[in-house]
PDB file of N, CA, C and O in Angstrom:
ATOM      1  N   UNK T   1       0.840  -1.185   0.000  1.00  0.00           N
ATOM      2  CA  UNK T   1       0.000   0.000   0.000  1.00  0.00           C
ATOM      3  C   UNK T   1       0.883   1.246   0.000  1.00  0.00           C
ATOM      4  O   UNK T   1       1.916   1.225   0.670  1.00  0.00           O
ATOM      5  N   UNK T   2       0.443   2.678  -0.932  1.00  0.00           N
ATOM      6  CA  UNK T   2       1.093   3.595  -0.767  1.00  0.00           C
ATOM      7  C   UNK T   2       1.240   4.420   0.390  1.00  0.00           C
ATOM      8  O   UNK T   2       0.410   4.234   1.281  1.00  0.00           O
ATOM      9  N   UNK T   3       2.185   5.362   0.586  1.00  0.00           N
ATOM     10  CA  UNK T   3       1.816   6.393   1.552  1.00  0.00           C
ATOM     11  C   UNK T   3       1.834   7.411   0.692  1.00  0.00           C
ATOM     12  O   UNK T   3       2.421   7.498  -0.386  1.00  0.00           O
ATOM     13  N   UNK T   4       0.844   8.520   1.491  1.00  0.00           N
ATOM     14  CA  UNK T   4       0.499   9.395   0.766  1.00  0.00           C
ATOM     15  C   UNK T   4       0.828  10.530   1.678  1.00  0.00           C
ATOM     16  O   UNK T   4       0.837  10.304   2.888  1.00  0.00           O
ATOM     17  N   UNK T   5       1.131  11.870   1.179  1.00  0.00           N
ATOM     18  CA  UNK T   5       1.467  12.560   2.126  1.00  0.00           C
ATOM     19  C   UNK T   5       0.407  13.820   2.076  1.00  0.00           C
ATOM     20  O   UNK T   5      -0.058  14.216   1.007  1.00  0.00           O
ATOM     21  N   UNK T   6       0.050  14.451   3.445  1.00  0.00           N
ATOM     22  CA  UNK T   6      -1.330  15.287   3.518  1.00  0.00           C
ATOM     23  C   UNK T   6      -1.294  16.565   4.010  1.00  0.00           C
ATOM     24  O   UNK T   6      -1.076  16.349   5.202  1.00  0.00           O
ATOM     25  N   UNK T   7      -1.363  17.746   3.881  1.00  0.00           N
ATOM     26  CA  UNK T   7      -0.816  18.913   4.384  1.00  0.00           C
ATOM     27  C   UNK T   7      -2.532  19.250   4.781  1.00  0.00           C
ATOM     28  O   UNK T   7      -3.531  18.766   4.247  1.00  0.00           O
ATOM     29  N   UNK T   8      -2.451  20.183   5.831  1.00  0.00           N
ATOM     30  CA  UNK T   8      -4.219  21.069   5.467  1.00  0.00           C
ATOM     31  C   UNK T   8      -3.254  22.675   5.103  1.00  0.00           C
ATOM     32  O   UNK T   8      -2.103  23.062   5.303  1.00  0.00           O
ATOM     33  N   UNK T   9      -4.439  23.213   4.509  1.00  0.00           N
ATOM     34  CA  UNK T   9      -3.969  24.315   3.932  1.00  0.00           C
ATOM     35  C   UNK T   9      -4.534  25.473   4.928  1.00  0.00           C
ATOM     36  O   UNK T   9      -4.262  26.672   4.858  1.00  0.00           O
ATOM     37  N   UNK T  10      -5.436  24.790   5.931  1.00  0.00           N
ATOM     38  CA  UNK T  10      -5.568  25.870   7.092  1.00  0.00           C
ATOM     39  C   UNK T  10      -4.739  26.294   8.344  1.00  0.00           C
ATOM     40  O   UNK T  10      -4.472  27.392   8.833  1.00  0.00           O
ATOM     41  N   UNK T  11      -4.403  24.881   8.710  1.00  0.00           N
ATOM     42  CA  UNK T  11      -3.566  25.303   9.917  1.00  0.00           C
ATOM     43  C   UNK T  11      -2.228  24.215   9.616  1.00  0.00           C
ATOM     44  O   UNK T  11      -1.539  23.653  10.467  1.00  0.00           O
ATOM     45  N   UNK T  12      -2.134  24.140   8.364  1.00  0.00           N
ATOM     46  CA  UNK T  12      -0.437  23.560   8.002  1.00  0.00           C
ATOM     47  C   UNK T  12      -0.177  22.379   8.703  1.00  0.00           C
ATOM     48  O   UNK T  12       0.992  21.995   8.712  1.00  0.00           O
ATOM     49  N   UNK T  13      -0.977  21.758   9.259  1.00  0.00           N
ATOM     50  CA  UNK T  13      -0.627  20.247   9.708  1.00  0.00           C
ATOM     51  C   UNK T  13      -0.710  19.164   8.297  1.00  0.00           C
ATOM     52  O   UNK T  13      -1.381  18.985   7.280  1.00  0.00           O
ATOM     53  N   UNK T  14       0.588  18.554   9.105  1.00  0.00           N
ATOM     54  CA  UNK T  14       0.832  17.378   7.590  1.00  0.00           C
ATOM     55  C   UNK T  14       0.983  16.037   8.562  1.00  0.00           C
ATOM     56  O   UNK T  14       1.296  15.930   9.748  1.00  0.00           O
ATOM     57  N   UNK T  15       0.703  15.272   7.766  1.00  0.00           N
ATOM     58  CA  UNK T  15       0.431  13.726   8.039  1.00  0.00           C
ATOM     59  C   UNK T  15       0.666  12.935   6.903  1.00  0.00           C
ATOM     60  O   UNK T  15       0.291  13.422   5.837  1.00  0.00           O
ATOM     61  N   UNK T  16       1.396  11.425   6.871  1.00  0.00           N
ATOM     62  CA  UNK T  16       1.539  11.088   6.349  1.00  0.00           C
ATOM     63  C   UNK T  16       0.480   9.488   6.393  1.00  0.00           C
ATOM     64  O   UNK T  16       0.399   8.694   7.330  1.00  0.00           O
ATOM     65  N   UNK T  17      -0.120   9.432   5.232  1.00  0.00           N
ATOM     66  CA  UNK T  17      -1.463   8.170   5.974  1.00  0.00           C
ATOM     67  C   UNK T  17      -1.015   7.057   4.549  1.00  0.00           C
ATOM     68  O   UNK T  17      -0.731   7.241   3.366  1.00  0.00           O
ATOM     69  N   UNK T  18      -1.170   5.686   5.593  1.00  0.00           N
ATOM     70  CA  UNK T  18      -0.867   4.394   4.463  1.00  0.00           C
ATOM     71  C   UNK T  18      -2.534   4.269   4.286  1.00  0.00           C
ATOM     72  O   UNK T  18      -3.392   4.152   5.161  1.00  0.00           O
ATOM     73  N   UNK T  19      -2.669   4.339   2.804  1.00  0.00           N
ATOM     74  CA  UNK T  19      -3.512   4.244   2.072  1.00  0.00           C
ATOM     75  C   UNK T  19      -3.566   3.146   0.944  1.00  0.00           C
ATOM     76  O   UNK T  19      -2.512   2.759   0.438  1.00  0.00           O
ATOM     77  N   UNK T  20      -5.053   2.527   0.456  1.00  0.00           N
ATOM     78  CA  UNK T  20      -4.981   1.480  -0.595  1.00  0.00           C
ATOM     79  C   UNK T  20      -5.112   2.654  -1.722  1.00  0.00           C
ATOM     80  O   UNK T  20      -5.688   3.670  -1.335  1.00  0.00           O
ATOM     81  N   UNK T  21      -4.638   2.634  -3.092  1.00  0.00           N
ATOM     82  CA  UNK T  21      -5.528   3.088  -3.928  1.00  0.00           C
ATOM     83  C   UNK T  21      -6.760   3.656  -4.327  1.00  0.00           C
ATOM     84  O   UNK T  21      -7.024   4.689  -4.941  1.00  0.00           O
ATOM     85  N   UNK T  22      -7.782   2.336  -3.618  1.00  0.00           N
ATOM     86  CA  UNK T  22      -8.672   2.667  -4.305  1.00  0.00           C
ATOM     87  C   UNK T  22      -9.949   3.575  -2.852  1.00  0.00           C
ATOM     88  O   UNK T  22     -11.170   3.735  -2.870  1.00  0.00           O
ATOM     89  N   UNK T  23      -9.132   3.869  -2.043  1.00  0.00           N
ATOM     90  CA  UNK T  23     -10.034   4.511  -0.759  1.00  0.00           C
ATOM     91  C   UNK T  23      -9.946   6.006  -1.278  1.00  0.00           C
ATOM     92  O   UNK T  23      -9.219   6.373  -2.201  1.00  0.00           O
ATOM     93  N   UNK T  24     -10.732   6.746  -0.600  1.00  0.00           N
ATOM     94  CA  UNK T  24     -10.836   7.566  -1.177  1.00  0.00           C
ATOM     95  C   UNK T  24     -10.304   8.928  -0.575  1.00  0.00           C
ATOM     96  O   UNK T  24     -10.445   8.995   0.646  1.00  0.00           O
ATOM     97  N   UNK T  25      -9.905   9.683  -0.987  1.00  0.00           N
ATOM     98  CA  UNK T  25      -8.855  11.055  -0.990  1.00  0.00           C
ATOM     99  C   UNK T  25      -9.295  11.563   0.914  1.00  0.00           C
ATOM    100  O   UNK T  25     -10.391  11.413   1.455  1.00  0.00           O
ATOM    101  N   UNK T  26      -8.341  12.012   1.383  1.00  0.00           N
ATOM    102  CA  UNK T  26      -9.126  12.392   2.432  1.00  0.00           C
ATOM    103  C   UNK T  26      -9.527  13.849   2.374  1.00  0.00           C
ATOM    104  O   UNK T  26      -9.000  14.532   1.496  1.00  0.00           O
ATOM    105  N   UNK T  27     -10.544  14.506   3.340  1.00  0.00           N
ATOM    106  CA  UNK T  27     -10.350  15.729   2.902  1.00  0.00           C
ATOM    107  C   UNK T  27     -10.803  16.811   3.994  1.00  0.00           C
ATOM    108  O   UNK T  27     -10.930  17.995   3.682  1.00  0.00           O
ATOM    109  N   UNK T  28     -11.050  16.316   5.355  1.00  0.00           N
ATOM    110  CA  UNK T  28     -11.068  16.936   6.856  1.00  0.00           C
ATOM    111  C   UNK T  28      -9.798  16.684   7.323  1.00  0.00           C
ATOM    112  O   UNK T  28      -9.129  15.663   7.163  1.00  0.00           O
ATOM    113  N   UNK T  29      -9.535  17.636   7.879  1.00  0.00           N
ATOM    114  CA  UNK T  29      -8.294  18.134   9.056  1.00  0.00           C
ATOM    115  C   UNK T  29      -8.219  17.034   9.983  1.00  0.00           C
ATOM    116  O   UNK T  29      -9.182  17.224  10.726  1.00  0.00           O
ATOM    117  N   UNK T  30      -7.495  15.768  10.444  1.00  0.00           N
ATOM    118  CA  UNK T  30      -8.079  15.425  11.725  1.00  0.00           C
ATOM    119  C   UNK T  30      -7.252  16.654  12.566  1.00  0.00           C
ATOM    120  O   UNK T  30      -7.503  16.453  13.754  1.00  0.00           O
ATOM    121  N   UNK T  31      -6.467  17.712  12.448  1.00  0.00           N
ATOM    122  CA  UNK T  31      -6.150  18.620  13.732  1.00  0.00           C
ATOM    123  C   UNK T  31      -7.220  19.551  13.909  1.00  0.00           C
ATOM    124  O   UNK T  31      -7.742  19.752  15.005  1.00  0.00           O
ATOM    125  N   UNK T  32      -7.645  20.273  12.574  1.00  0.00           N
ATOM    126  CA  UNK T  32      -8.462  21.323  12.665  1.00  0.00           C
ATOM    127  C   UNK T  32     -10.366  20.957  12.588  1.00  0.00           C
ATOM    128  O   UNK T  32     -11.434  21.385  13.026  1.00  0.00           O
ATOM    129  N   UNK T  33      -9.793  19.863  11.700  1.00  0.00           N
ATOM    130  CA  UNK T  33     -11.566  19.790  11.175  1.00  0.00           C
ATOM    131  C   UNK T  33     -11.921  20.396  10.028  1.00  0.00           C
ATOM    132  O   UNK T  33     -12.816  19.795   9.434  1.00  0.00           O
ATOM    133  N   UNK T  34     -11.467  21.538   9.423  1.00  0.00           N
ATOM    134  CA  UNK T  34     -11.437  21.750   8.460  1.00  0.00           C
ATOM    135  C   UNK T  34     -11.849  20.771   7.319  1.00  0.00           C
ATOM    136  O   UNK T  34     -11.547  19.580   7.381  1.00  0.00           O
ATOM    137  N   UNK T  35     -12.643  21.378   6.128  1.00  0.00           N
ATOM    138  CA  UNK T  35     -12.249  20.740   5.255  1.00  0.00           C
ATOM    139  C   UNK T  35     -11.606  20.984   4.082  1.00  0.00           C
ATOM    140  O   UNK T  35     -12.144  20.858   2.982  1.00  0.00           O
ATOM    141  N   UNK T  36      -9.907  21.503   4.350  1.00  0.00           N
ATOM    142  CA  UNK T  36      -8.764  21.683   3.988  1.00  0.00           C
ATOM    143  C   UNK T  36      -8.025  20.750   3.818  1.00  0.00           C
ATOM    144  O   UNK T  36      -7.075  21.290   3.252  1.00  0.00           O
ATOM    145  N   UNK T  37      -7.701  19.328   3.946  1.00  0.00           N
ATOM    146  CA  UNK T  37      -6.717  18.526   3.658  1.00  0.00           C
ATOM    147  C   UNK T  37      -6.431  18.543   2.316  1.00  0.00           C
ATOM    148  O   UNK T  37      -7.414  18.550   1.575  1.00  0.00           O
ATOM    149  N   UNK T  38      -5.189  18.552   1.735  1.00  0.00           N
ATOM    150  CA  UNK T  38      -4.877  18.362   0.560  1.00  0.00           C
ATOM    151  C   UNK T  38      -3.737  17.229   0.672  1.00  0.00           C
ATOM    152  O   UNK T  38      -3.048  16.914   1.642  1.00  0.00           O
ATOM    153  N   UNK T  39      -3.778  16.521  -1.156  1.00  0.00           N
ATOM    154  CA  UNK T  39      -2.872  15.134  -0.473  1.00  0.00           C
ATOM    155  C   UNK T  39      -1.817  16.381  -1.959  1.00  0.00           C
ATOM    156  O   UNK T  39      -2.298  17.085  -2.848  1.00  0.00           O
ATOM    157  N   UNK T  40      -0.203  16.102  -1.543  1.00  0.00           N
ATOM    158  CA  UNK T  40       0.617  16.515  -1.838  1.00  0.00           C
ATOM    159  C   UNK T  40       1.492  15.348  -2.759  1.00  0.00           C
ATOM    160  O   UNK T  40       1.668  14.130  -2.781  1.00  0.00           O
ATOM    161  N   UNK T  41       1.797  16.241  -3.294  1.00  0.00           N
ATOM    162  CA  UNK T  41       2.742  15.639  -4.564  1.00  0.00           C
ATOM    163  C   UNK T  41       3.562  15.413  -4.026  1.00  0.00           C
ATOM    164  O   UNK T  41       3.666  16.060  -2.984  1.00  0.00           O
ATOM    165  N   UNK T  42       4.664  14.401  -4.325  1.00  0.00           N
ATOM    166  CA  UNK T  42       6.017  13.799  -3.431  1.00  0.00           C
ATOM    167  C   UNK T  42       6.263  13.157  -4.821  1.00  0.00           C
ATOM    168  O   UNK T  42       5.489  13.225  -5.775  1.00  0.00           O
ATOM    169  N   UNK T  43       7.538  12.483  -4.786  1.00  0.00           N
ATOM    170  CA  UNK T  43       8.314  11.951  -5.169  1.00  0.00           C
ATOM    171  C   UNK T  43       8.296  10.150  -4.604  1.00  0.00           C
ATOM    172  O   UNK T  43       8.576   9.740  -3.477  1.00  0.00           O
ATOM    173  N   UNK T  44       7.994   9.571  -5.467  1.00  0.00           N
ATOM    174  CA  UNK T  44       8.067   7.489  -4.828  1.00  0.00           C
ATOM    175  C   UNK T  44       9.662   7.102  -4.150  1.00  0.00           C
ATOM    176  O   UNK T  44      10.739   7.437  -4.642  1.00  0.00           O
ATOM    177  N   UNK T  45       9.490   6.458  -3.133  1.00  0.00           N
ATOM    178  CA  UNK T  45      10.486   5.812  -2.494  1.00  0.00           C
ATOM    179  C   UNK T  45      10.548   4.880  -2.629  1.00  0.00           C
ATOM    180  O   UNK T  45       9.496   4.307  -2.345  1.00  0.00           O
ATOM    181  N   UNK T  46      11.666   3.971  -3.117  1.00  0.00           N
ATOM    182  CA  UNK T  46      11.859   2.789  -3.485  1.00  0.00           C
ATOM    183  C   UNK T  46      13.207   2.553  -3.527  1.00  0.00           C
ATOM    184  O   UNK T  46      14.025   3.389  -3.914  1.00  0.00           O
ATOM    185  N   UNK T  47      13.534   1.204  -3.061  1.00  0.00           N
ATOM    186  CA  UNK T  47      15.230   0.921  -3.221  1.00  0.00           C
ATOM    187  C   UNK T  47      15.263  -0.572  -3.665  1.00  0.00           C
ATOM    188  O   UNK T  47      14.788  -1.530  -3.055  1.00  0.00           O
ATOM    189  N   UNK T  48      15.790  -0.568  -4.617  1.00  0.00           N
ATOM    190  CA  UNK T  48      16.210  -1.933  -5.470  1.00  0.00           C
ATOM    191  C   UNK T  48      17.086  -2.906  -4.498  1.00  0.00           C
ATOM    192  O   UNK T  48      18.180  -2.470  -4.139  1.00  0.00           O
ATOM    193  N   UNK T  49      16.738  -4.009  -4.114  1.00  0.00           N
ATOM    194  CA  UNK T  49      17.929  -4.355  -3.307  1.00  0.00           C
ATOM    195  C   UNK T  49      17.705  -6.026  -4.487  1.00  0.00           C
ATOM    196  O   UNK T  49      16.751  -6.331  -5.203  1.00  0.00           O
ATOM    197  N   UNK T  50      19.305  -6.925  -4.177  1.00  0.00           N
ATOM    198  CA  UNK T  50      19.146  -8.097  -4.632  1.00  0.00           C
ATOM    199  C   UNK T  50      20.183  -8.139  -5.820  1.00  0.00           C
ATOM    200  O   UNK T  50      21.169  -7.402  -5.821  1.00  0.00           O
ATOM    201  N   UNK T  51      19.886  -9.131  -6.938  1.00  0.00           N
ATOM    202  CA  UNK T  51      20.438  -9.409  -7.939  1.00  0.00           C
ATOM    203  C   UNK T  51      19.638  -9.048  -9.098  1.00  0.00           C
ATOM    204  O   UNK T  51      19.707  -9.738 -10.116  1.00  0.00           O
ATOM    205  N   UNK T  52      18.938  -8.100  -9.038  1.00  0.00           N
ATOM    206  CA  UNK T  52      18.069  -7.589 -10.457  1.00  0.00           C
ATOM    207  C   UNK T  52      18.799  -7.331 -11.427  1.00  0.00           C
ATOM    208  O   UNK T  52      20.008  -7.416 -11.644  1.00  0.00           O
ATOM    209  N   UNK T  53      17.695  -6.919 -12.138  1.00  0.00           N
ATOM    210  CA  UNK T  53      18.045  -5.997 -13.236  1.00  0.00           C
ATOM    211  C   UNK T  53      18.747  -5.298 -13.180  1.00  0.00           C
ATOM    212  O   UNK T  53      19.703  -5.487 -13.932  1.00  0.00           O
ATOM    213  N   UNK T  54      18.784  -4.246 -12.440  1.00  0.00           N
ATOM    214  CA  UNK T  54      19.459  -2.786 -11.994  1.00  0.00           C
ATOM    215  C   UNK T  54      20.808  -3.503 -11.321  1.00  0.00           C
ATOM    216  O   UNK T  54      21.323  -3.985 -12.331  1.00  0.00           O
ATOM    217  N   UNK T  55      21.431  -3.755 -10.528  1.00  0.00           N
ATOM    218  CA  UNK T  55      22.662  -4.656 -10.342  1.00  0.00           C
ATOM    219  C   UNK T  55      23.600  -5.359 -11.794  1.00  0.00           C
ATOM    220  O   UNK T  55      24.746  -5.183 -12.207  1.00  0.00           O
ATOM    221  N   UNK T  56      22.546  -6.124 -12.212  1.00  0.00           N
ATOM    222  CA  UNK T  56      23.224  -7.129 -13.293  1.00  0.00           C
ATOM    223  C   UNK T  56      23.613  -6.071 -14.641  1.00  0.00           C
ATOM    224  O   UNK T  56      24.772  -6.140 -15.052  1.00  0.00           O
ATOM    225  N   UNK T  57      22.665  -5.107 -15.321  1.00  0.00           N
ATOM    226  CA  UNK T  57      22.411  -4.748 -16.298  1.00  0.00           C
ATOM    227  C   UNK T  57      23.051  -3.467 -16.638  1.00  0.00           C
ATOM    228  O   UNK T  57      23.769  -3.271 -17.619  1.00  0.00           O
ATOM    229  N   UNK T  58      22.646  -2.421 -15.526  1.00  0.00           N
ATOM    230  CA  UNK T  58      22.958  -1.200 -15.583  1.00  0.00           C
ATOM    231  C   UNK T  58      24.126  -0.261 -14.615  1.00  0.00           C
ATOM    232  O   UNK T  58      24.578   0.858 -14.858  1.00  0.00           O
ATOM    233  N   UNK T  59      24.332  -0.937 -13.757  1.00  0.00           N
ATOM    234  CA  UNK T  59      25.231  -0.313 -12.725  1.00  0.00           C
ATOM    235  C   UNK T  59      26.650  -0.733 -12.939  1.00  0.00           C
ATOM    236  O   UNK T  59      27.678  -0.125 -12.639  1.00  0.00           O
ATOM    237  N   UNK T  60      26.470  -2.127 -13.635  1.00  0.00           N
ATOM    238  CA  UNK T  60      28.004  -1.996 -13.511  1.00  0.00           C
ATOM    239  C   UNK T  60      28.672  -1.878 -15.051  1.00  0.00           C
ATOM    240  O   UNK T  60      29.871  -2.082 -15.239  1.00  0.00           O
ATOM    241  N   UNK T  61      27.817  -1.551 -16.035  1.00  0.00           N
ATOM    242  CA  UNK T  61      28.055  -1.353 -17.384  1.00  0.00           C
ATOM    243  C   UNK T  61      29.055   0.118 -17.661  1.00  0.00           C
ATOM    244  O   UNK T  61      29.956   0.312 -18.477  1.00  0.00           O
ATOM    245  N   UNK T  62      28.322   1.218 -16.367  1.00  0.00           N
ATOM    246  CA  UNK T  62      29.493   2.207 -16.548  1.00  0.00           C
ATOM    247  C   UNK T  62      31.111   2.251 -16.027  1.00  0.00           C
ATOM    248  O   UNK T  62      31.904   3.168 -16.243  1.00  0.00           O
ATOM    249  N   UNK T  63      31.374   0.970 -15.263  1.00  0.00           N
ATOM    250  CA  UNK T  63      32.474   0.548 -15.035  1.00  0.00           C
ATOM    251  C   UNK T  63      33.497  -0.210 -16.295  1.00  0.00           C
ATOM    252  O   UNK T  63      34.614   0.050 -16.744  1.00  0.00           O
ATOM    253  N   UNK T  64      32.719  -1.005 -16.505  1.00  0.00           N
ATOM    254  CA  UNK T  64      33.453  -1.769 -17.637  1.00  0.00           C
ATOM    255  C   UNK T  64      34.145  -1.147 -19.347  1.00  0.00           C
ATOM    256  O   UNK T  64      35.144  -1.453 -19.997  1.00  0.00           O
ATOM    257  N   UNK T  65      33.218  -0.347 -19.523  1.00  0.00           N
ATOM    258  CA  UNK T  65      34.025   0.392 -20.606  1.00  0.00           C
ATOM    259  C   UNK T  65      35.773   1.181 -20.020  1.00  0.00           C
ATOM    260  O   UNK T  65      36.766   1.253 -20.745  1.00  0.00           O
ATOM    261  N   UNK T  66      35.694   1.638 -18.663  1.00  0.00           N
ATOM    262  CA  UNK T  66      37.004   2.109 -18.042  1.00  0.00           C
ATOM    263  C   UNK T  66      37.634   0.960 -17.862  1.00  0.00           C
ATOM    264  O   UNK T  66      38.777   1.341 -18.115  1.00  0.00           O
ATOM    265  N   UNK T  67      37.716   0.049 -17.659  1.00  0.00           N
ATOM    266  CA  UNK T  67      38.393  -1.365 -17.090  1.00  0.00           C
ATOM    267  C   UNK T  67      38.706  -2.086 -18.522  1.00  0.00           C
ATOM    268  O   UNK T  67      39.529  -2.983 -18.338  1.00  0.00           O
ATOM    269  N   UNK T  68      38.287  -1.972 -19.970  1.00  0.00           N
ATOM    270  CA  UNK T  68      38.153  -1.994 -20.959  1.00  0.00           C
ATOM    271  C   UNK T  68      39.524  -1.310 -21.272  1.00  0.00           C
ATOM    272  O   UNK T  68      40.596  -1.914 -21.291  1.00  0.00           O
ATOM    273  N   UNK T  69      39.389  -0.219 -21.472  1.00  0.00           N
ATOM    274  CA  UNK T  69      40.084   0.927 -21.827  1.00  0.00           C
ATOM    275  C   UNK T  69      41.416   0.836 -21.195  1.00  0.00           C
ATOM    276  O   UNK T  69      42.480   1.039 -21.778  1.00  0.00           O
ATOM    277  N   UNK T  70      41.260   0.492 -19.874  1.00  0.00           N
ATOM    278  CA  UNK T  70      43.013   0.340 -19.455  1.00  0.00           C
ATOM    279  C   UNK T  70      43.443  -0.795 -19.439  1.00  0.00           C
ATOM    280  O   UNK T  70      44.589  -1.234 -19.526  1.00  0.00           O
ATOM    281  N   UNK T  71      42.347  -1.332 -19.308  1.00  0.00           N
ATOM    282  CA  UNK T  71      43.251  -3.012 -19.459  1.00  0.00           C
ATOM    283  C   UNK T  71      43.757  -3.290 -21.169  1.00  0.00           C
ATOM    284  O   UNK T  71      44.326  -4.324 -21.519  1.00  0.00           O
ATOM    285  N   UNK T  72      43.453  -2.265 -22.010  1.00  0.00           N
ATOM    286  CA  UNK T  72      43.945  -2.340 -23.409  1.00  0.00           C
ATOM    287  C   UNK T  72      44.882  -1.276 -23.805  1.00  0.00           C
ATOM    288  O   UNK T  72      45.353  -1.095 -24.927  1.00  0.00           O
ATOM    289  N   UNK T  73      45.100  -0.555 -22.668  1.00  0.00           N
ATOM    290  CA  UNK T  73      46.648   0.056 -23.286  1.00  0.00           C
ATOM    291  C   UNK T  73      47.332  -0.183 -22.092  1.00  0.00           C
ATOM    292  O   UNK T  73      48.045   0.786 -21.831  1.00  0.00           O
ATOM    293  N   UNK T  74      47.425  -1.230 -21.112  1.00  0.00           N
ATOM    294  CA  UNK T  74      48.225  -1.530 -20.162  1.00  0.00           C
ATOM    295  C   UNK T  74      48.963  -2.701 -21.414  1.00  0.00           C
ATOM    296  O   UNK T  74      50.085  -2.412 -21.829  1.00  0.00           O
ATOM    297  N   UNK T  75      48.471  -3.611 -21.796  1.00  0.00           N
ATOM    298  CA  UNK T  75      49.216  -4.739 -22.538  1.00  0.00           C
ATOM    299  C   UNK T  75      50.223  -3.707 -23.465  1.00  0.00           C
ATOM    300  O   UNK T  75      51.426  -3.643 -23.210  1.00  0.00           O
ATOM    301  N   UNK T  76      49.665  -2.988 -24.457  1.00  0.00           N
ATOM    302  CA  UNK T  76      50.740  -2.278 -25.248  1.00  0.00           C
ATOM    303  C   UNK T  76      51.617  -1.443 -24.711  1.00  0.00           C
ATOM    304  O   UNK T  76      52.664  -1.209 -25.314  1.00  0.00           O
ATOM    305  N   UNK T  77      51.359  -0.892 -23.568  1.00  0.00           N
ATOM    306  CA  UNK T  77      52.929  -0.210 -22.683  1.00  0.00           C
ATOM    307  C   UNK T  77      53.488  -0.941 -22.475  1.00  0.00           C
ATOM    308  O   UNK T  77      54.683  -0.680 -22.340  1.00  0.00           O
ATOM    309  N   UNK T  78      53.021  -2.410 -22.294  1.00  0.00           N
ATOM    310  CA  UNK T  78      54.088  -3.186 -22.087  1.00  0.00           C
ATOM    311  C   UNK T  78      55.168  -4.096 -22.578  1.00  0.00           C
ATOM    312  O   UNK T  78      56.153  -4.542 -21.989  1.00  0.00           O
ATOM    313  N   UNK T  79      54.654  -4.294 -24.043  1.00  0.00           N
ATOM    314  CA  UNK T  79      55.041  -5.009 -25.004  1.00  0.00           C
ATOM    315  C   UNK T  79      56.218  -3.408 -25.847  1.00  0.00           C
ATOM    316  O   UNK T  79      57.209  -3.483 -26.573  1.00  0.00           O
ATOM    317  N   UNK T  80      55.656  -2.471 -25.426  1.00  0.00           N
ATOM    318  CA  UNK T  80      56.733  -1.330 -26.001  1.00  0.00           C
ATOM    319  C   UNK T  80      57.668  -1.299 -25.353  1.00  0.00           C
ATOM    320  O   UNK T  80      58.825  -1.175 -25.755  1.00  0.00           O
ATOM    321  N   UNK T  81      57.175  -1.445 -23.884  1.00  0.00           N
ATOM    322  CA  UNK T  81      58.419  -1.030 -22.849  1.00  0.00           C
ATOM    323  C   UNK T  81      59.666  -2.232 -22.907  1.00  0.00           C
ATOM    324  O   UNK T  81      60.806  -1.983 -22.516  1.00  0.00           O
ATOM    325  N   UNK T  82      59.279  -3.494 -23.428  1.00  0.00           N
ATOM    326  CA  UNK T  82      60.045  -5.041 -23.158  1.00  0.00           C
ATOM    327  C   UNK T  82      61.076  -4.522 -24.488  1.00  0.00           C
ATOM    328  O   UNK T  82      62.297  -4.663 -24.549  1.00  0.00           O
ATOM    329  N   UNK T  83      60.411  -4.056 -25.235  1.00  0.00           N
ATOM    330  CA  UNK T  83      61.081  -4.107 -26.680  1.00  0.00           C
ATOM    331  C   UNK T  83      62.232  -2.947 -26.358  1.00  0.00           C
ATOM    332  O   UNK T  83      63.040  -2.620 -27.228  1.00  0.00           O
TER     333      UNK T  83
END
């Protein structure tokens, strides 16, 4: 279930309430009573943990082109330097 985050626009109390989807918006104050609650835009929290996608696919792809790159002019400094 999401959390949703809730400001009132009367007396600035915010709350953060775990909500299903499909319930419906809240829209009284529980501080004031008002019916000022507004639910606020935020940003999703989420953290990838494990052997996914994101691990296997993408994170370590910007490593390997550098490890690429020197491990292919380490052999030729060295074959110059012997000579």
């Amino acid at each position: 279930m999401p959390i949703y985050a809730y400001k009132c626009s009367a007396c600035q109390h915010e709350k953060d309430v775990l909500q299903k989807m499909s319930d419906p918006i809240l829209v009284d104050c529980p501080a004031c009573g008002q019916p000022t609650f507004v639910k606020q835009v935020t940003a999703a929290g989420f953290q990838l943990k494990g052997s996914g996608w994101y691990v296997t696919d993408f994170r370590d792809n910007a490593k390997k082109p550098a490890a690429d790159s020197s491990a292919a002019s380490s052999p030729a400094s060295t074959t110059s330097s012997s000579s």
